Each structure stands twice: as structure tokens, then as C-alpha cells.
Amino acid sequence: MKERIFLSPPDMGGSEQGLVAEAFASNWIAPLGPFVDRFEQELGAYLDSHVCALASGTSALHLGLLTLGVGAGDRVYCSDFTFSASCNVIRYCNAEPVFIDSEPDSWQMDPDLLAQKLDEDDKAGKLPKAVVVVDLYGICADFERIEKICDRYGIPILEDSAEALCSTRFGRHCGTFGKVSGFSFNGNKIITTSGGGALVSKDESIVKRARFLATQAREPGPCYHHLTIGYNYRLSNILAAVGCGQMKVLDRHFERRRAINQRYMAELGNIDGIGFMPEPGDAVSNKWLTVMTIDPNVIKKTPEDLRLALESENIEARHAWKPMHLQPVFEPFECVGGAVCEEIFDRSICLPSGSSLTDDDQTRVINAVKKYL
Ligand SMILES: *Cc1c(COP(=O)(O)O)cnc(C)c1O
């Protein structure tokens, strides 16, 4: 059996181990320490924002909602086409998600549906407390329109940029559009700390509040005094050392994922019935994952057929996110539309896209896809 090709494995740049050794040598093992500060500074400088490094992208999104004041019984809109973590955090706050379908052209949250729903809920006197907008597969959502729509009602945006570090749109970095934003450094993302995340905002007071909540909400003073429920959500200094190493290769990872995407499109895009996730003209995406579509009217094979065929050659491919309104766990909650992302889900498959994928590996994937189709 040939060696396994993974969907999006970690890709170490080479300096990480040395930095971890430095953390050990100085005995800054836990919990915080100089590498956490450095990682926050480097990421903050890159995004021109304030940063709080955290244990996961999910914890960043959870604290994001808390800093926006989301609480029990509140309604929070969320992209329907996403990974469950985007909306699990709404339930952590005992708030209620309302899912918004994608627009067919970009697959991102549909601004028209959002505007329609806000208008309807405004008239009914039940506006949401926040809107979670996901930058799907590394492509920035249409914030030019979404921001305007939300501003009309004074509703803050939590941007789920877990997949979109390094991507830009309208000349701005993903993760700087939300009043508060979350990134993930999970093992499969564009850079990784093995597990980790960051909360990001232009508003320093939000980041300070997040840091407070993430460190058990301990009030200043010599006693252990608490006025608020806190969390233990901070990134460890050891993992932040890995993150500092990964920051050095972020641009390289970005270029590599884009090159992989371009080659897939060049070598598979001319097959009748094959397409790819669209990238709006004003967006520059990190191409976190290359998502390929199979038109069932042209090719009588499903994404699952192709996934199994690739698996038989020891190549890992995955389905696109299954829309949230199709998840039994979110069945009690409202969804505005849903047919668009259902159709995308039915036709899409994610191909190996990691920055460590070699040209030979990619040739293997491309040949396997061609052979099967
Ligand atoms: C990966 C991911 C998350 C969760 O990040 P973790 O670091 O794994 O907690 C949230 N939202 C989206 C869209 C993601 O892809």
C-alpha cells in the first residue's frame, strides 16, 4: 500500500522544536509565559489588532459571544454552512441559533437573507444579540454588505475566521471584520499549535475582558475573589512556542495552499461536470481546503463514491460541512432557507490541501480522481 496522503496535516517549519526547548530550558512550562506574549504580539502586529491566545478556536468563539453580551434566551444568527463549533458556542451561552443559508455565488452567508430576516425580526421585536459570520474554507464572507446590514440594527458581528488566517478581502485581513473574531490553530488549519486558538479585536477592552474570563475571572487583589463565572481557556506557553515557529512560515503555507488549489483547478477543472468553490474577485483566499464539486447531471457519481475510491488508494478526502439545519442536534432551531447549502453539500468533496503535500503526492491525487471519474 502506498503511503497515506492526509487531507490537511500539520506542517512544521523547522524552528518549532528549538523554541519549545527554549521554553523548557527557562522552565516556562505552564500555564502562561513569554511565548504566549510573543505569539500574541506577532499575530497582533500581523492583523493590526489586539489578540488573546487561547486553548482552541472554539474557546475563542465562546468568549467572543460572551464579550458581546450574549446570554440565556438570546437569539444569535449563524451561517448554516459551517463546522458545528461555530454554533455549539451559541448553545454554551444557552442562547438560540438561527441559521442563515448561503448565497449560491460564493457559498458564504447570504446578505439578502440576512437583511430579510433582520427586518422581519425587527418588526416582531426579537432582533438577535449577535451574528456569527463564517469565512468558509478560507474565503472571506461579503462583509462589505453584511456590515452595512448589521449596522442598520446595531447588531455586532462575531467573525469565525478559524479557517481564514492570511486571507484578505476588500484589502483587509480576514478576522478584522467582526467586532470580535476567532482563529483556530487546530492541527488541520493553515498554521497549528497542535491545539489552540485566538480571540482578536480592534477593541482592546474586548480582548482584556476575554483574557479575564479565560483565566478563571479572578478579580484583582490578594484573595481569590469572583464576581463572574470564569473559564480555563488560555494557551500554554509550550504550545505558544510552536505557534511562534509557525508564524515564520505562515506566508509560505499560504503560497503553497494557493499553488495546490491552482494546480487542481488547472488539471481537473476542464473535466465536464467538475467545478470548484468560487472565489470572489475582490477576495484573496488562503485556500485552506480545495473544495471540488461534481455536477450530478453530468457525472453519475457522488462525492461519497469518489471519497471511497480515493480511500482505496490511501488518500484522505472529506465531505464538505454538513449544513447545521440537517444536524439532529440543531433540529429544534430555525433556519432561513437551507436549500442552497444542502445542494452544495450534496455535490462537494474536499481534496488533500495541506502545505506539506508534495508535487508527486498531488499527482497521485489528480490521477486517482481522473481514473475514477
Ligand atoms: C476548526 C474550526 C473551528 C474550531 O476550532 P478548534 O480550534 O478546533 O476549536 C471553528 N469554526 C470553524 C469554521 C472551524 O473550521
mmCIF file of N, CA and C in Angstrom, residues 225-286:
data_model
loop_
_atom_site.group_PDB
_atom_site.id
_atom_site.type_symbol
_atom_site.label_atom_id
_atom_site.label_comp_id
_atom_site.label_asym_id
_atom_site.label_seq_id
_atom_site.Cartn_x
_atom_site.Cartn_y
_atom_site.Cartn_z
ATOM 1 N N HIS A 225 -11.183 36.132 44.684
ATOM 2 C CA HIS A 225 -12.478 36.799 44.763
ATOM 3 C C HIS A 225 -13.120 36.771 43.375
ATOM 4 N N HIS A 226 -14.385 36.339 43.308
ATOM 5 C CA HIS A 226 -15.033 36.150 41.995
ATOM 6 C C HIS A 226 -16.412 36.794 41.943
ATOM 7 N N LEU A 227 -16.633 37.548 40.883
ATOM 8 C CA LEU A 227 -17.946 38.158 40.642
ATOM 9 C C LEU A 227 -18.605 37.542 39.406
ATOM 10 N N THR A 228 -17.830 36.766 38.653
ATOM 11 C CA THR A 228 -18.277 36.261 37.349
ATOM 12 C C THR A 228 -17.860 34.805 37.221
ATOM 13 N N ILE A 229 -18.609 34.030 36.437
ATOM 14 C CA ILE A 229 -18.188 32.662 36.115
ATOM 15 C C ILE A 229 -17.027 32.745 35.121
ATOM 16 N N GLY A 230 -15.928 32.072 35.446
ATOM 17 C CA GLY A 230 -14.752 32.125 34.587
ATOM 18 C C GLY A 230 -14.488 30.803 33.883
ATOM 19 N N TYR A 231 -13.454 30.818 33.068
ATOM 20 C CA TYR A 231 -13.075 29.637 32.282
ATOM 21 C C TYR A 231 -11.563 29.463 32.349
ATOM 22 N N ASN A 232 -11.108 28.243 32.072
ATOM 23 C CA ASN A 232 -9.671 27.988 31.982
ATOM 24 C C ASN A 232 -9.361 27.721 30.516
ATOM 25 N N TYR A 233 -9.175 28.788 29.765
ATOM 26 C CA TYR A 233 -9.135 28.702 28.302
ATOM 27 C C TYR A 233 -7.816 29.185 27.698
ATOM 28 N N ARG A 234 -6.792 29.475 28.528
ATOM 29 C CA ARG A 234 -5.596 30.076 27.928
ATOM 30 C C ARG A 234 -4.719 29.036 27.238
ATOM 31 N N LEU A 235 -3.951 29.516 26.262
ATOM 32 C CA LEU A 235 -2.975 28.678 25.551
ATOM 33 C C LEU A 235 -1.760 28.487 26.457
ATOM 34 N N SER A 236 -1.173 27.281 26.440
ATOM 35 C CA SER A 236 0.016 27.074 27.266
ATOM 36 C C SER A 236 1.251 27.669 26.575
ATOM 37 N N ASN A 237 2.237 27.998 27.381
ATOM 38 C CA ASN A 237 3.462 28.605 26.853
ATOM 39 C C ASN A 237 4.201 27.668 25.899
ATOM 40 N N ILE A 238 4.123 26.359 26.180
ATOM 41 C CA ILE A 238 4.780 25.374 25.300
ATOM 42 C C ILE A 238 4.159 25.426 23.896
ATOM 43 N N LEU A 239 2.834 25.461 23.871
ATOM 44 C CA LEU A 239 2.154 25.462 22.572
ATOM 45 C C LEU A 239 2.332 26.800 21.863
ATOM 46 N N ALA A 240 2.429 27.874 22.647
ATOM 47 C CA ALA A 240 2.670 29.184 22.037
ATOM 48 C C ALA A 240 4.046 29.207 21.370
ATOM 49 N N ALA A 241 5.009 28.445 21.920
ATOM 50 C CA ALA A 241 6.335 28.358 21.290
ATOM 51 C C ALA A 241 6.200 27.726 19.902
ATOM 52 N N VAL A 242 5.376 26.698 19.796
ATOM 53 C CA VAL A 242 5.106 26.094 18.479
ATOM 54 C C VAL A 242 4.494 27.158 17.556
ATOM 55 N N GLY A 243 3.563 27.930 18.109
ATOM 56 C CA GLY A 243 2.899 28.978 17.320
ATOM 57 C C GLY A 243 3.879 30.017 16.809
ATOM 58 N N CYS A 244 4.857 30.398 17.638
ATOM 59 C CA CYS A 244 5.866 31.376 17.195
ATOM 60 C C CYS A 244 6.684 30.820 16.033
ATOM 61 N N GLY A 245 6.982 29.536 16.084
ATOM 62 C CA GLY A 245 7.690 28.902 14.968
ATOM 63 C C GLY A 245 6.825 28.903 13.705
ATOM 64 N N GLN A 246 5.545 28.647 13.882
ATOM 65 C CA GLN A 246 4.641 28.569 12.731
ATOM 66 C C GLN A 246 4.415 29.947 12.080
ATOM 67 N N MET A 247 4.478 31.002 12.894
ATOM 68 C CA MET A 247 4.301 32.353 12.325
ATOM 69 C C MET A 247 5.357 32.640 11.264
ATOM 70 N N LYS A 248 6.547 32.048 11.449
ATOM 71 C CA LYS A 248 7.647 32.285 10.491
ATOM 72 C C LYS A 248 7.329 31.699 9.121
ATOM 73 N N VAL A 249 6.471 30.680 9.083
ATOM 74 C CA VAL A 249 6.212 30.009 7.794
ATOM 75 C C VAL A 249 4.784 30.250 7.295
ATOM 76 N N LEU A 250 4.089 31.161 7.948
ATOM 77 C CA LEU A 250 2.695 31.425 7.560
ATOM 78 C C LEU A 250 2.581 31.806 6.079
ATOM 79 N N ASP A 251 3.420 32.737 5.635
ATOM 80 C CA ASP A 251 3.327 33.188 4.241
ATOM 81 C C ASP A 251 3.628 32.051 3.271
ATOM 82 N N ARG A 252 4.593 31.225 3.656
ATOM 83 C CA ARG A 252 4.933 30.082 2.796
ATOM 84 C C ARG A 252 3.751 29.108 2.700
ATOM 85 N N HIS A 253 3.111 28.849 3.857
ATOM 86 C CA HIS A 253 1.945 27.951 3.841
ATOM 87 C C HIS A 253 0.836 28.513 2.962
ATOM 88 N N PHE A 254 0.647 29.818 3.056
ATOM 89 C CA PHE A 254 -0.374 30.498 2.257
ATOM 90 C C PHE A 254 -0.100 30.293 0.762
ATOM 91 N N GLU A 255 1.141 30.560 0.349
ATOM 92 C CA GLU A 255 1.505 30.428 -1.067
ATOM 93 C C GLU A 255 1.337 28.986 -1.543
ATOM 94 N N ARG A 256 1.741 28.057 -0.675
ATOM 95 C CA ARG A 256 1.705 26.651 -1.073
ATOM 96 C C ARG A 256 0.262 26.170 -1.259
ATOM 97 N N ARG A 257 -0.617 26.531 -0.308
ATOM 98 C CA ARG A 257 -2.021 26.097 -0.446
ATOM 99 C C ARG A 257 -2.664 26.704 -1.695
ATOM 100 N N ARG A 258 -2.293 27.916 -1.993
ATOM 101 C CA ARG A 258 -2.863 28.541 -3.203
ATOM 102 C C ARG A 258 -2.349 27.833 -4.464
ATOM 103 N N ALA A 259 -1.070 27.470 -4.456
ATOM 104 C CA ALA A 259 -0.496 26.791 -5.621
ATOM 105 C C ALA A 259 -1.149 25.415 -5.806
ATOM 106 N N ILE A 260 -1.397 24.729 -4.699
ATOM 107 C CA ILE A 260 -2.051 23.414 -4.771
ATOM 108 C C ILE A 260 -3.440 23.569 -5.386
ATOM 109 N N ASN A 261 -4.154 24.593 -4.912
ATOM 110 C CA ASN A 261 -5.503 24.845 -5.431
ATOM 111 C C ASN A 261 -5.457 25.135 -6.930
ATOM 112 N N GLN A 262 -4.488 25.964 -7.343
ATOM 113 C CA GLN A 262 -4.400 26.320 -8.759
ATOM 114 C C GLN A 262 -4.121 25.103 -9.627
ATOM 115 N N ARG A 263 -3.294 24.220 -9.107
ATOM 116 C CA ARG A 263 -2.974 23.031 -9.916
ATOM 117 C C ARG A 263 -4.191 22.103 -10.032
ATOM 118 N N TYR A 264 -4.925 21.931 -8.931
ATOM 119 C CA TYR A 264 -6.163 21.127 -9.026
ATOM 120 C C TYR A 264 -7.090 21.704 -10.088
ATOM 121 N N MET A 265 -7.251 23.026 -10.048
ATOM 122 C CA MET A 265 -8.186 23.650 -10.987
ATOM 123 C C MET A 265 -7.694 23.495 -12.417
ATOM 124 N N ALA A 266 -6.371 23.638 -12.602
ATOM 125 C CA ALA A 266 -5.811 23.543 -13.956
ATOM 126 C C ALA A 266 -5.941 22.123 -14.501
ATOM 127 N N GLU A 267 -5.753 21.121 -13.643
ATOM 128 C CA GLU A 267 -5.689 19.752 -14.163
ATOM 129 C C GLU A 267 -7.012 18.996 -14.082
ATOM 130 N N LEU A 268 -7.943 19.501 -13.261
ATOM 131 C CA LEU A 268 -9.233 18.804 -13.149
ATOM 132 C C LEU A 268 -10.400 19.675 -13.633
ATOM 133 N N GLY A 269 -10.159 20.986 -13.673
ATOM 134 C CA GLY A 269 -11.248 21.919 -13.941
ATOM 135 C C GLY A 269 -11.819 21.820 -15.350
ATOM 136 N N ASN A 270 -11.044 21.211 -16.275
ATOM 137 C CA ASN A 270 -11.565 21.107 -17.645
ATOM 138 C C ASN A 270 -12.391 19.842 -17.870
ATOM 139 N N ILE A 271 -12.560 19.030 -16.827
ATOM 140 C CA ILE A 271 -13.416 17.839 -16.954
ATOM 141 C C ILE A 271 -14.876 18.288 -16.866
ATOM 142 N N ASP A 272 -15.665 17.840 -17.820
ATOM 143 C CA ASP A 272 -17.075 18.224 -17.866
ATOM 144 C C ASP A 272 -17.775 17.783 -16.576
ATOM 145 N N GLY A 273 -18.449 18.715 -15.906
ATOM 146 C CA GLY A 273 -19.186 18.376 -14.687
ATOM 147 C C GLY A 273 -18.409 18.622 -13.408
ATOM 148 N N ILE A 274 -17.121 18.967 -13.542
ATOM 149 C CA ILE A 274 -16.301 19.265 -12.359
ATOM 150 C C ILE A 274 -16.194 20.778 -12.177
ATOM 151 N N GLY A 275 -16.335 21.222 -10.942
ATOM 152 C CA GLY A 275 -16.165 22.642 -10.636
ATOM 153 C C GLY A 275 -15.463 22.808 -9.300
ATOM 154 N N PHE A 276 -15.259 24.058 -8.895
ATOM 155 C CA PHE A 276 -14.584 24.348 -7.624
ATOM 156 C C PHE A 276 -15.296 25.469 -6.900
ATOM 157 N N MET A 277 -15.076 25.531 -5.593
ATOM 158 C CA MET A 277 -15.663 26.609 -4.815
ATOM 159 C C MET A 277 -15.232 27.944 -5.411
ATOM 160 N N PRO A 278 -16.192 28.842 -5.655
ATOM 161 C CA PRO A 278 -15.840 30.121 -6.272
ATOM 162 C C PRO A 278 -15.111 31.057 -5.305
ATOM 163 N N GLU A 279 -14.203 31.866 -5.831
ATOM 164 C CA GLU A 279 -13.503 32.877 -5.044
ATOM 165 C C GLU A 279 -13.874 34.239 -5.625
ATOM 166 N N PRO A 280 -14.567 35.072 -4.836
ATOM 167 C CA PRO A 280 -14.968 36.383 -5.367
ATOM 168 C C PRO A 280 -13.749 37.179 -5.818
ATOM 169 N N GLY A 281 -13.939 38.026 -6.833
ATOM 170 C CA GLY A 281 -12.833 38.755 -7.443
ATOM 171 C C GLY A 281 -12.055 39.639 -6.480
ATOM 172 N N ASP A 282 -12.737 40.145 -5.439
ATOM 173 C CA ASP A 282 -12.059 41.052 -4.511
ATOM 174 C C ASP A 282 -11.484 40.324 -3.305
ATOM 175 N N ALA A 283 -11.523 38.964 -3.324
ATOM 176 C CA ALA A 283 -11.002 38.181 -2.195
ATOM 177 C C ALA A 283 -9.704 37.504 -2.586
ATOM 178 N N VAL A 284 -8.767 37.400 -1.648
ATOM 179 C CA VAL A 284 -7.577 36.572 -1.837
ATOM 180 C C VAL A 284 -7.589 35.557 -0.711
ATOM 181 N N SER A 285 -7.828 34.311 -1.086
ATOM 182 C CA SER A 285 -8.069 33.268 -0.088
ATOM 183 C C SER A 285 -6.811 32.468 0.193
ATOM 184 N N ASN A 286 -6.694 31.951 1.412
ATOM 185 C CA ASN A 286 -5.585 31.046 1.736
ATOM 186 C C ASN A 286 -5.832 29.650 1.185
#
